[in-house]
PDB file of C-alpha atoms in Angstrom:
ATOM      1  CA  MET A 245     -20.136 232.339 127.504  1.00 90.00           C
ATOM      2  CA  VAL A 246     -16.389 231.795 127.226  1.00 96.00           C
ATOM      3  CA  PRO A 247     -15.142 231.207 123.651  1.00 97.00           C
ATOM      4  CA  PRO A 248     -13.764 227.903 122.353  1.00 98.00           C
ATOM      5  CA  LEU A 249      -9.978 227.620 122.433  1.00 98.00           C
ATOM      6  CA  VAL A 250      -7.285 226.241 120.175  1.00 98.00           C
ATOM      7  CA  LEU A 251      -4.078 225.962 122.188  1.00 98.00           C
ATOM      8  CA  ASP A 252      -0.524 225.017 121.367  1.00 98.00           C
ATOM      9  CA  ILE A 253       1.243 222.994 124.083  1.00 98.00           C
ATOM     10  CA  ASP A 254       5.040 223.451 124.125  1.00 96.00           C
ATOM     11  CA  GLY A 255       5.945 227.015 125.002  1.00 97.00           C
ATOM     12  CA  THR A 256       2.283 227.909 125.516  1.00 98.00           C
ATOM     13  CA  LEU A 257       0.941 225.660 128.277  1.00 98.00           C
ATOM     14  CA  THR A 258       4.383 224.955 129.692  1.00 98.00           C
ATOM     15  CA  THR A 259       6.902 226.569 132.009  1.00 97.00           C
ATOM     16  CA  ALA A 260      10.235 227.884 130.769  1.00 95.00           C
ATOM     17  CA  ASP A 261      11.763 224.469 131.557  1.00 94.00           C
ATOM     18  CA  HIS A 262       9.261 222.662 129.306  1.00 92.00           C
ATOM     19  CA  ARG A 263       6.919 221.223 131.961  1.00 96.00           C
ATOM     20  CA  ILE A 264       3.147 221.469 131.822  1.00 97.00           C
ATOM     21  CA  ASP A 265       2.224 224.398 134.053  1.00 98.00           C
ATOM     22  CA  PRO A 266      -0.136 223.375 136.901  1.00 97.00           C
ATOM     23  CA  ARG A 267      -2.448 226.250 135.975  1.00 98.00           C
ATOM     24  CA  ALA A 268      -3.557 224.247 132.944  1.00 98.00           C
ATOM     25  CA  PHE A 269      -5.197 221.854 135.413  1.00 97.00           C
ATOM     26  CA  GLU A 270      -6.839 224.744 137.244  1.00 97.00           C
ATOM     27  CA  LEU A 271      -8.201 226.707 134.279  1.00 97.00           C
ATOM     28  CA  LEU A 272      -9.045 224.213 131.532  1.00 98.00           C
ATOM     29  CA  PRO A 273     -11.049 221.308 133.033  1.00 97.00           C
ATOM     30  CA  SER A 274     -14.077 223.522 133.691  1.00 95.00           C
ATOM     31  CA  TRP A 275     -13.888 225.458 130.404  1.00 97.00           C
ATOM     32  CA  GLU A 276     -17.468 225.682 129.138  1.00 95.00           C
ATOM     33  CA  ALA A 277     -16.637 225.550 125.431  1.00 96.00           C
ATOM     34  CA  PRO A 278     -14.567 223.245 123.218  1.00 97.00           C
ATOM     35  CA  VAL A 279     -10.812 223.148 123.852  1.00 98.00           C
ATOM     36  CA  VAL A 280      -8.589 221.965 120.997  1.00 98.00           C
ATOM     37  CA  PHE A 281      -4.922 221.119 121.522  1.00 98.00           C
ATOM     38  CA  ALA A 282      -2.875 221.833 118.387  1.00 98.00           C
ATOM     39  CA  THR A 283       0.723 220.673 118.700  1.00 97.00           C
ATOM     40  CA  GLY A 284       3.801 219.450 116.912  1.00 96.00           C
ATOM     41  CA  LYS A 285       3.999 216.525 119.316  1.00 95.00           C
ATOM     42  CA  ALA A 286       3.183 212.970 118.277  1.00 96.00           C
ATOM     43  CA  PHE A 287      -0.467 211.929 118.268  1.00 96.00           C
ATOM     44  CA  PRO A 288      -0.649 210.271 121.736  1.00 96.00           C
ATOM     45  CA  TYR A 289       0.604 213.313 123.648  1.00 96.00           C
ATOM     46  CA  PRO A 290      -2.295 215.758 123.152  1.00 98.00           C
ATOM     47  CA  VAL A 291      -4.778 212.907 123.527  1.00 97.00           C
ATOM     48  CA  ALA A 292      -3.231 212.062 126.894  1.00 97.00           C
ATOM     49  CA  LEU A 293      -3.265 215.697 127.968  1.00 98.00           C
ATOM     50  CA  ALA A 294      -6.959 216.053 127.127  1.00 98.00           C
ATOM     51  CA  HIS A 295      -7.675 212.776 128.911  1.00 97.00           C
ATOM     52  CA  PHE A 296      -5.957 213.807 132.151  1.00 97.00           C
ATOM     53  CA  LEU A 297      -7.639 217.216 132.063  1.00 98.00           C
ATOM     54  CA  GLY A 298     -10.994 215.477 131.742  1.00 97.00           C
ATOM     55  CA  LEU A 299     -11.691 217.185 128.418  1.00 97.00           C
ATOM     56  CA  PRO A 300     -13.063 215.735 125.178  1.00 97.00           C
ATOM     57  CA  GLU A 301     -10.154 214.547 123.033  1.00 97.00           C
ATOM     58  CA  HIS A 302     -10.158 217.206 120.316  1.00 97.00           C
ATOM     59  CA  VAL A 303      -6.614 217.329 119.005  1.00 98.00           C
ATOM     60  CA  ILE A 304      -4.398 218.362 116.136  1.00 98.00           C
ATOM     61  CA  ALA A 305      -1.038 216.602 116.297  1.00 98.00           C
ATOM     62  CA  GLU A 306       2.185 216.501 114.313  1.00 97.00           C
ATOM     63  CA  ASN A 307       1.808 220.063 113.009  1.00 97.00           C
ATOM     64  CA  GLY A 308      -1.501 219.262 111.347  1.00 97.00           C
ATOM     65  CA  GLY A 309      -0.716 215.772 110.127  1.00 97.00           C
ATOM     66  CA  VAL A 310      -3.282 214.254 112.484  1.00 97.00           C
ATOM     67  CA  VAL A 311      -6.812 215.435 113.299  1.00 97.00           C
ATOM     68  CA  TYR A 312      -8.832 213.649 115.970  1.00 97.00           C
ATOM     69  CA  ALA A 313     -12.314 214.649 117.157  1.00 95.00           C
ATOM     70  CA  ASP A 314     -15.475 212.841 118.189  1.00 89.00           C
ATOM     71  CA  GLY A 315     -13.751 209.488 117.759  1.00 90.00           C
ATOM     72  CA  GLU A 316     -12.754 210.147 114.130  1.00 93.00           C
ATOM     73  CA  THR A 317      -9.099 210.204 113.071  1.00 96.00           C
ATOM     74  CA  ARG A 318      -7.824 211.774 109.858  1.00 95.00           C
ATOM     75  CA  PHE A 319      -4.247 211.713 108.568  1.00 96.00           C
ATOM     76  CA  THR A 320      -2.547 214.043 106.092  1.00 93.00           C
ATOM     77  CA  GLY A 321       0.901 213.740 104.569  1.00 89.00           C
ATOM     78  CA  ASP A 322       3.277 211.040 103.392  1.00 94.00           C
ATOM     79  CA  PRO A 323       5.218 209.459 106.286  1.00 96.00           C
ATOM     80  CA  ASP A 324       7.226 207.235 103.926  1.00 97.00           C
ATOM     81  CA  ALA A 325       8.546 210.311 102.112  1.00 97.00           C
ATOM     82  CA  CYS A 326       9.430 211.932 105.431  1.00 97.00           C
ATOM     83  CA  TRP A 327      11.339 208.873 106.568  1.00 96.00           C
ATOM     84  CA  ALA A 328      13.159 208.746 103.223  1.00 97.00           C
ATOM     85  CA  VAL A 329      14.488 212.220 104.066  1.00 97.00           C
ATOM     86  CA  ALA A 330      15.542 211.082 107.538  1.00 96.00           C
ATOM     87  CA  GLU A 331      17.264 207.979 106.199  1.00 96.00           C
ATOM     88  CA  GLU A 332      19.242 209.921 103.587  1.00 97.00           C
ATOM     89  CA  PHE A 333      20.112 212.499 106.232  1.00 97.00           C
ATOM     90  CA  ILE A 334      21.640 209.724 108.370  1.00 95.00           C
ATOM     91  CA  GLU A 335      23.437 208.213 105.347  1.00 96.00           C
ATOM     92  CA  ARG A 336      25.045 211.596 104.641  1.00 96.00           C
ATOM     93  CA  GLY A 337      26.371 211.981 108.164  1.00 95.00           C
ATOM     94  CA  GLY A 338      23.381 213.586 109.883  1.00 95.00           C
ATOM     95  CA  ASN A 339      22.024 212.535 113.244  1.00 92.00           C
ATOM     96  CA  LEU A 340      18.377 212.528 114.299  1.00 93.00           C
ATOM     97  CA  GLY A 341      19.533 213.286 117.832  1.00 91.00           C
ATOM     98  CA  TRP A 342      17.627 212.509 121.029  1.00 87.00           C
ATOM     99  CA  GLY A 343      20.268 210.065 122.292  1.00 75.00           C
ATOM    100  CA  GLY A 344      18.468 207.043 123.672  1.00 64.00           C
ATOM    101  CA  ARG A 345      15.071 208.788 123.713  1.00 66.00           C
ATOM    102  CA  THR A 346      13.494 206.667 121.016  1.00 77.00           C
ATOM    103  CA  THR A 347       9.960 207.698 121.997  1.00 88.00           C
ATOM    104  CA  VAL A 348      10.274 211.046 120.173  1.00 91.00           C
ATOM    105  CA  ASN A 349       9.352 209.416 116.863  1.00 94.00           C
ATOM    106  CA  ARG A 350       8.012 206.072 118.033  1.00 92.00           C
ATOM    107  CA  TRP A 351       4.325 206.996 117.715  1.00 94.00           C
ATOM    108  CA  ARG A 352       4.487 209.589 114.943  1.00 95.00           C
ATOM    109  CA  GLU A 353       2.061 208.814 112.158  1.00 96.00           C
ATOM    110  CA  THR A 354       2.803 211.495 109.546  1.00 97.00           C
ATOM    111  CA  GLU A 355       6.244 213.101 110.041  1.00 97.00           C
ATOM    112  CA  VAL A 356       9.718 212.784 111.561  1.00 96.00           C
ATOM    113  CA  ALA A 357      11.082 214.996 114.347  1.00 96.00           C
ATOM    114  CA  ILE A 358      14.813 215.733 114.396  1.00 96.00           C
ATOM    115  CA  SER A 359      16.804 217.373 117.180  1.00 95.00           C
ATOM    116  CA  MET A 360      17.628 221.076 116.996  1.00 94.00           C
ATOM    117  CA  ASP A 361      21.298 220.050 117.231  1.00 93.00           C
ATOM    118  CA  ALA A 362      21.078 218.598 113.725  1.00 95.00           C
ATOM    119  CA  ASP A 363      22.691 220.074 110.605  1.00 96.00           C
ATOM    120  CA  GLU A 364      19.770 222.260 109.487  1.00 96.00           C
ATOM    121  CA  GLU A 365      21.261 223.208 106.122  1.00 97.00           C
ATOM    122  CA  LEU A 366      21.850 219.586 105.131  1.00 98.00           C
ATOM    123  CA  LEU A 367      18.420 218.545 106.392  1.00 98.00           C
ATOM    124  CA  ARG A 368      16.601 221.257 104.448  1.00 98.00           C
ATOM    125  CA  SER A 369      18.581 220.462 101.293  1.00 98.00           C
ATOM    126  CA  ILE A 370      17.663 216.763 101.450  1.00 98.00           C
ATOM    127  CA  ALA A 371      14.035 217.556 102.262  1.00 98.00           C
ATOM    128  CA  ALA A 372      13.813 219.838  99.226  1.00 98.00           C
ATOM    129  CA  ASP A 373      15.228 217.076  97.022  1.00 97.00           C
ATOM    130  CA  HIS A 374      12.409 214.822  98.247  1.00 97.00           C
ATOM    131  CA  ASP A 375       9.749 217.548  97.858  1.00 97.00           C
ATOM    132  CA  GLN A 376       9.202 217.617 101.617  1.00 97.00           C
ATOM    133  CA  THR A 377       9.327 220.556 104.005  1.00 97.00           C
ATOM    134  CA  VAL A 378      11.005 221.298 107.336  1.00 97.00           C
ATOM    135  CA  ILE A 379       9.211 223.152 110.138  1.00 95.00           C
ATOM    136  CA  ASP A 380      11.242 224.697 112.951  1.00 94.00           C
ATOM    137  CA  THR A 381       9.034 224.669 116.064  1.00 92.00           C
ATOM    138  CA  GLY A 382      11.797 225.850 118.348  1.00 90.00           C
ATOM    139  CA  TYR A 383      11.872 222.409 119.952  1.00 92.00           C
ATOM    140  CA  ALA A 384      12.639 220.222 116.922  1.00 95.00           C
ATOM    141  CA  TYR A 385      12.931 220.226 113.151  1.00 97.00           C
ATOM    142  CA  HIS A 386       9.870 218.450 111.773  1.00 97.00           C
ATOM    143  CA  VAL A 387      10.094 216.847 108.338  1.00 97.00           C
ATOM    144  CA  THR A 388       6.598 216.896 106.902  1.00 97.00           C
ATOM    145  CA  SER A 389       4.769 216.913 103.595  1.00 96.00           C
ATOM    146  CA  PRO A 390       3.879 220.099 101.707  1.00 95.00           C
ATOM    147  CA  GLY A 391       0.445 221.450 102.453  1.00 92.00           C
ATOM    148  CA  VAL A 392       0.282 220.055 105.987  1.00 96.00           C
ATOM    149  CA  SER A 393      -0.423 222.774 108.538  1.00 96.00           C
ATOM    150  CA  LYS A 394      -2.138 223.297 111.843  1.00 97.00           C
ATOM    151  CA  GLY A 395      -4.412 225.868 110.206  1.00 97.00           C
ATOM    152  CA  ASP A 396      -5.772 223.486 107.579  1.00 97.00           C
ATOM    153  CA  ALA A 397      -6.173 220.778 110.212  1.00 97.00           C
ATOM    154  CA  PHE A 398      -7.987 223.242 112.469  1.00 98.00           C
ATOM    155  CA  GLU A 399     -10.494 224.046 109.736  1.00 97.00           C
ATOM    156  CA  GLU A 400     -11.051 220.326 109.225  1.00 96.00           C
ATOM    157  CA  LEU A 401     -11.545 219.745 112.935  1.00 97.00           C
ATOM    158  CA  CYS A 402     -14.040 222.614 113.120  1.00 96.00           C
ATOM    159  CA  GLU A 403     -16.055 220.901 110.385  1.00 94.00           C
ATOM    160  CA  LEU A 404     -16.136 217.741 112.509  1.00 93.00           C
ATOM    161  CA  LEU A 405     -17.252 219.721 115.564  1.00 93.00           C
ATOM    162  CA  GLU A 406     -19.635 221.874 113.509  1.00 94.00           C
ATOM    163  CA  TYR A 407     -18.076 225.035 114.905  1.00 95.00           C
ATOM    164  CA  ASP A 408     -17.089 228.236 113.125  1.00 97.00           C
ATOM    165  CA  PRO A 409     -13.278 228.687 113.324  1.00 97.00           C
ATOM    166  CA  ASP A 410     -13.900 232.402 113.736  1.00 97.00           C
ATOM    167  CA  ALA A 411     -15.426 231.697 117.159  1.00 97.00           C
ATOM    168  CA  PHE A 412     -12.108 230.365 118.540  1.00 98.00           C
ATOM    169  CA  VAL A 413      -9.372 232.098 120.470  1.00 98.00           C
ATOM    170  CA  ALA A 414      -5.924 230.760 119.529  1.00 98.00           C
ATOM    171  CA  ILE A 415      -2.753 230.952 121.622  1.00 98.00           C
ATOM    172  CA  GLY A 416       0.689 229.802 120.491  1.00 98.00           C
ATOM    173  CA  ASP A 417       4.378 230.529 120.263  1.00 98.00           C
ATOM    174  CA  SER A 418       5.871 229.188 117.043  1.00 96.00           C
ATOM    175  CA  GLU A 419       5.860 229.421 113.264  1.00 95.00           C
ATOM    176  CA  ASN A 420       3.674 226.317 113.158  1.00 95.00           C
ATOM    177  CA  ASP A 421       0.959 228.320 114.960  1.00 98.00           C
ATOM    178  CA  ALA A 422       0.839 231.083 112.353  1.00 97.00           C
ATOM    179  CA  SER A 423      -1.557 229.148 110.117  1.00 97.00           C
ATOM    180  CA  THR A 424      -3.885 228.605 113.090  1.00 98.00           C
ATOM    181  CA  PHE A 425      -3.770 232.317 113.880  1.00 98.00           C
ATOM    182  CA  ALA A 426      -4.857 233.028 110.302  1.00 98.00           C
ATOM    183  CA  VAL A 427      -8.002 230.915 110.721  1.00 97.00           C
ATOM    184  CA  ALA A 428      -9.084 231.599 114.327  1.00 98.00           C
ATOM    185  CA  GLY A 429     -11.149 234.649 115.141  1.00 97.00           C
ATOM    186  CA  GLU A 430      -8.719 236.000 117.738  1.00 98.00           C
ATOM    187  CA  SER A 431      -5.080 235.073 118.234  1.00 98.00           C
ATOM    188  CA  TYR A 432      -2.370 235.661 120.824  1.00 98.00           C
ATOM    189  CA  ALA A 433       1.364 235.009 120.718  1.00 98.00           C
ATOM    190  CA  VAL A 434       3.031 234.570 124.101  1.00 98.00           C
ATOM    191  CA  ALA A 435       6.107 236.728 124.752  1.00 98.00           C
ATOM    192  CA  ASN A 436       8.506 233.850 124.013  1.00 98.00           C
ATOM    193  CA  ALA A 437       7.036 233.413 120.508  1.00 97.00           C
ATOM    194  CA  ASP A 438       9.244 233.449 117.433  1.00 96.00           C
ATOM    195  CA  ASP A 439       9.079 236.222 114.841  1.00 97.00           C
ATOM    196  CA  VAL A 440       6.702 234.368 112.508  1.00 97.00           C
ATOM    197  CA  ALA A 441       4.150 233.772 115.260  1.00 97.00           C
ATOM    198  CA  ARG A 442       4.476 237.353 116.499  1.00 98.00           C
ATOM    199  CA  GLU A 443       3.755 238.795 113.066  1.00 98.00           C
ATOM    200  CA  ALA A 444       0.777 236.478 112.530  1.00 98.00           C
ATOM    201  CA  ALA A 445      -0.899 237.076 115.908  1.00 98.00           C
ATOM    202  CA  ASP A 446      -3.489 239.747 116.569  1.00 98.00           C
ATOM    203  CA  THR A 447      -1.843 240.414 119.943  1.00 98.00           C
ATOM    204  CA  VAL A 448       1.642 239.748 121.296  1.00 98.00           C
ATOM    205  CA  LEU A 449       1.472 239.247 125.048  1.00 98.00           C
ATOM    206  CA  ALA A 450       3.821 240.834 127.547  1.00 98.00           C
ATOM    207  CA  ASP A 451       4.179 237.584 129.490  1.00 98.00           C
ATOM    208  CA  ALA A 452       5.851 234.375 128.343  1.00 98.00           C
ATOM    209  CA  HIS A 453       4.838 230.722 128.371  1.00 98.00           C
ATOM    210  CA  MET A 454       1.871 229.818 130.601  1.00 98.00           C
ATOM    211  CA  ASP A 455       2.069 233.222 132.316  1.00 98.00           C
ATOM    212  CA  GLY A 456       0.832 234.786 129.087  1.00 98.00           C
ATOM    213  CA  THR A 457      -1.690 232.053 128.352  1.00 98.00           C
ATOM    214  CA  ALA A 458      -3.125 232.113 131.863  1.00 98.00           C
ATOM    215  CA  GLY A 459      -3.548 235.877 131.610  1.00 98.00           C
ATOM    216  CA  VAL A 460      -5.661 235.493 128.465  1.00 98.00           C
ATOM    217  CA  LEU A 461      -7.754 232.682 129.935  1.00 98.00           C
ATOM    218  CA  GLU A 462      -8.374 234.576 133.164  1.00 97.00           C
ATOM    219  CA  ALA A 463      -9.388 237.682 131.209  1.00 97.00           C
ATOM    220  CA  LEU A 464     -11.847 235.617 129.142  1.00 97.00           C
ATOM    221  CA  ILE A 465     -13.357 234.150 132.310  1.00 95.00           C
ATOM    222  CA  ALA A 466     -13.669 237.604 133.871  1.00 94.00           C
ATOM    223  CA  ALA A 467     -15.348 238.976 130.742  1.00 90.00           C
ATOM    224  CA  ASP A 468     -17.916 236.177 130.919  1.00 75.00           C
ATOM    225  CA  ARG A 469     -18.991 237.043 134.481  1.00 66.00           C
TER     226      ARG A 469
END
């Protein structure tokens, strides 16, 4: 029997140019164990991905701020405090970025995502003044509340599914995946992973992005035969 999976999306199920790799649609729809998507993206994105893959909608969104499984939604964090950081950041000359792409934060329930072009030092200083934290996912700076993490959310989701976290294989690429790696039974960082994810993973893969992820999934399928 193949093991359950907890998978990051950006940098893990994507190509180098940030598109979902078609192999996700070849390997995941027939996976005979739970598949959890754990991402920094806003809540609707992993739900949509699960939907189009034909999988149950088991998701962790917004770096752990949102847990959704078996029709139950749980939120963690203080979105008002996060937006207070963003508003002061703008008042002090910062820019959330994204140009006209207003959808980046439109559906976020628990945090604020700010472009990597932003003034990181100023942002972190303001966040600290508001007792909030900043997570660098490699794709955005996420202003979130202390104590919010993918790992804690993953444990909560496993309670909802009545699964042991130690049964899961985790794959990711960023510092926000390190807490998931600490909880899952087996963890892999793809070759494009940052230093925090690399140190936290049980194995650092030779291949990047979906090349690395597909290699793990194919090996798990082969081992089950």
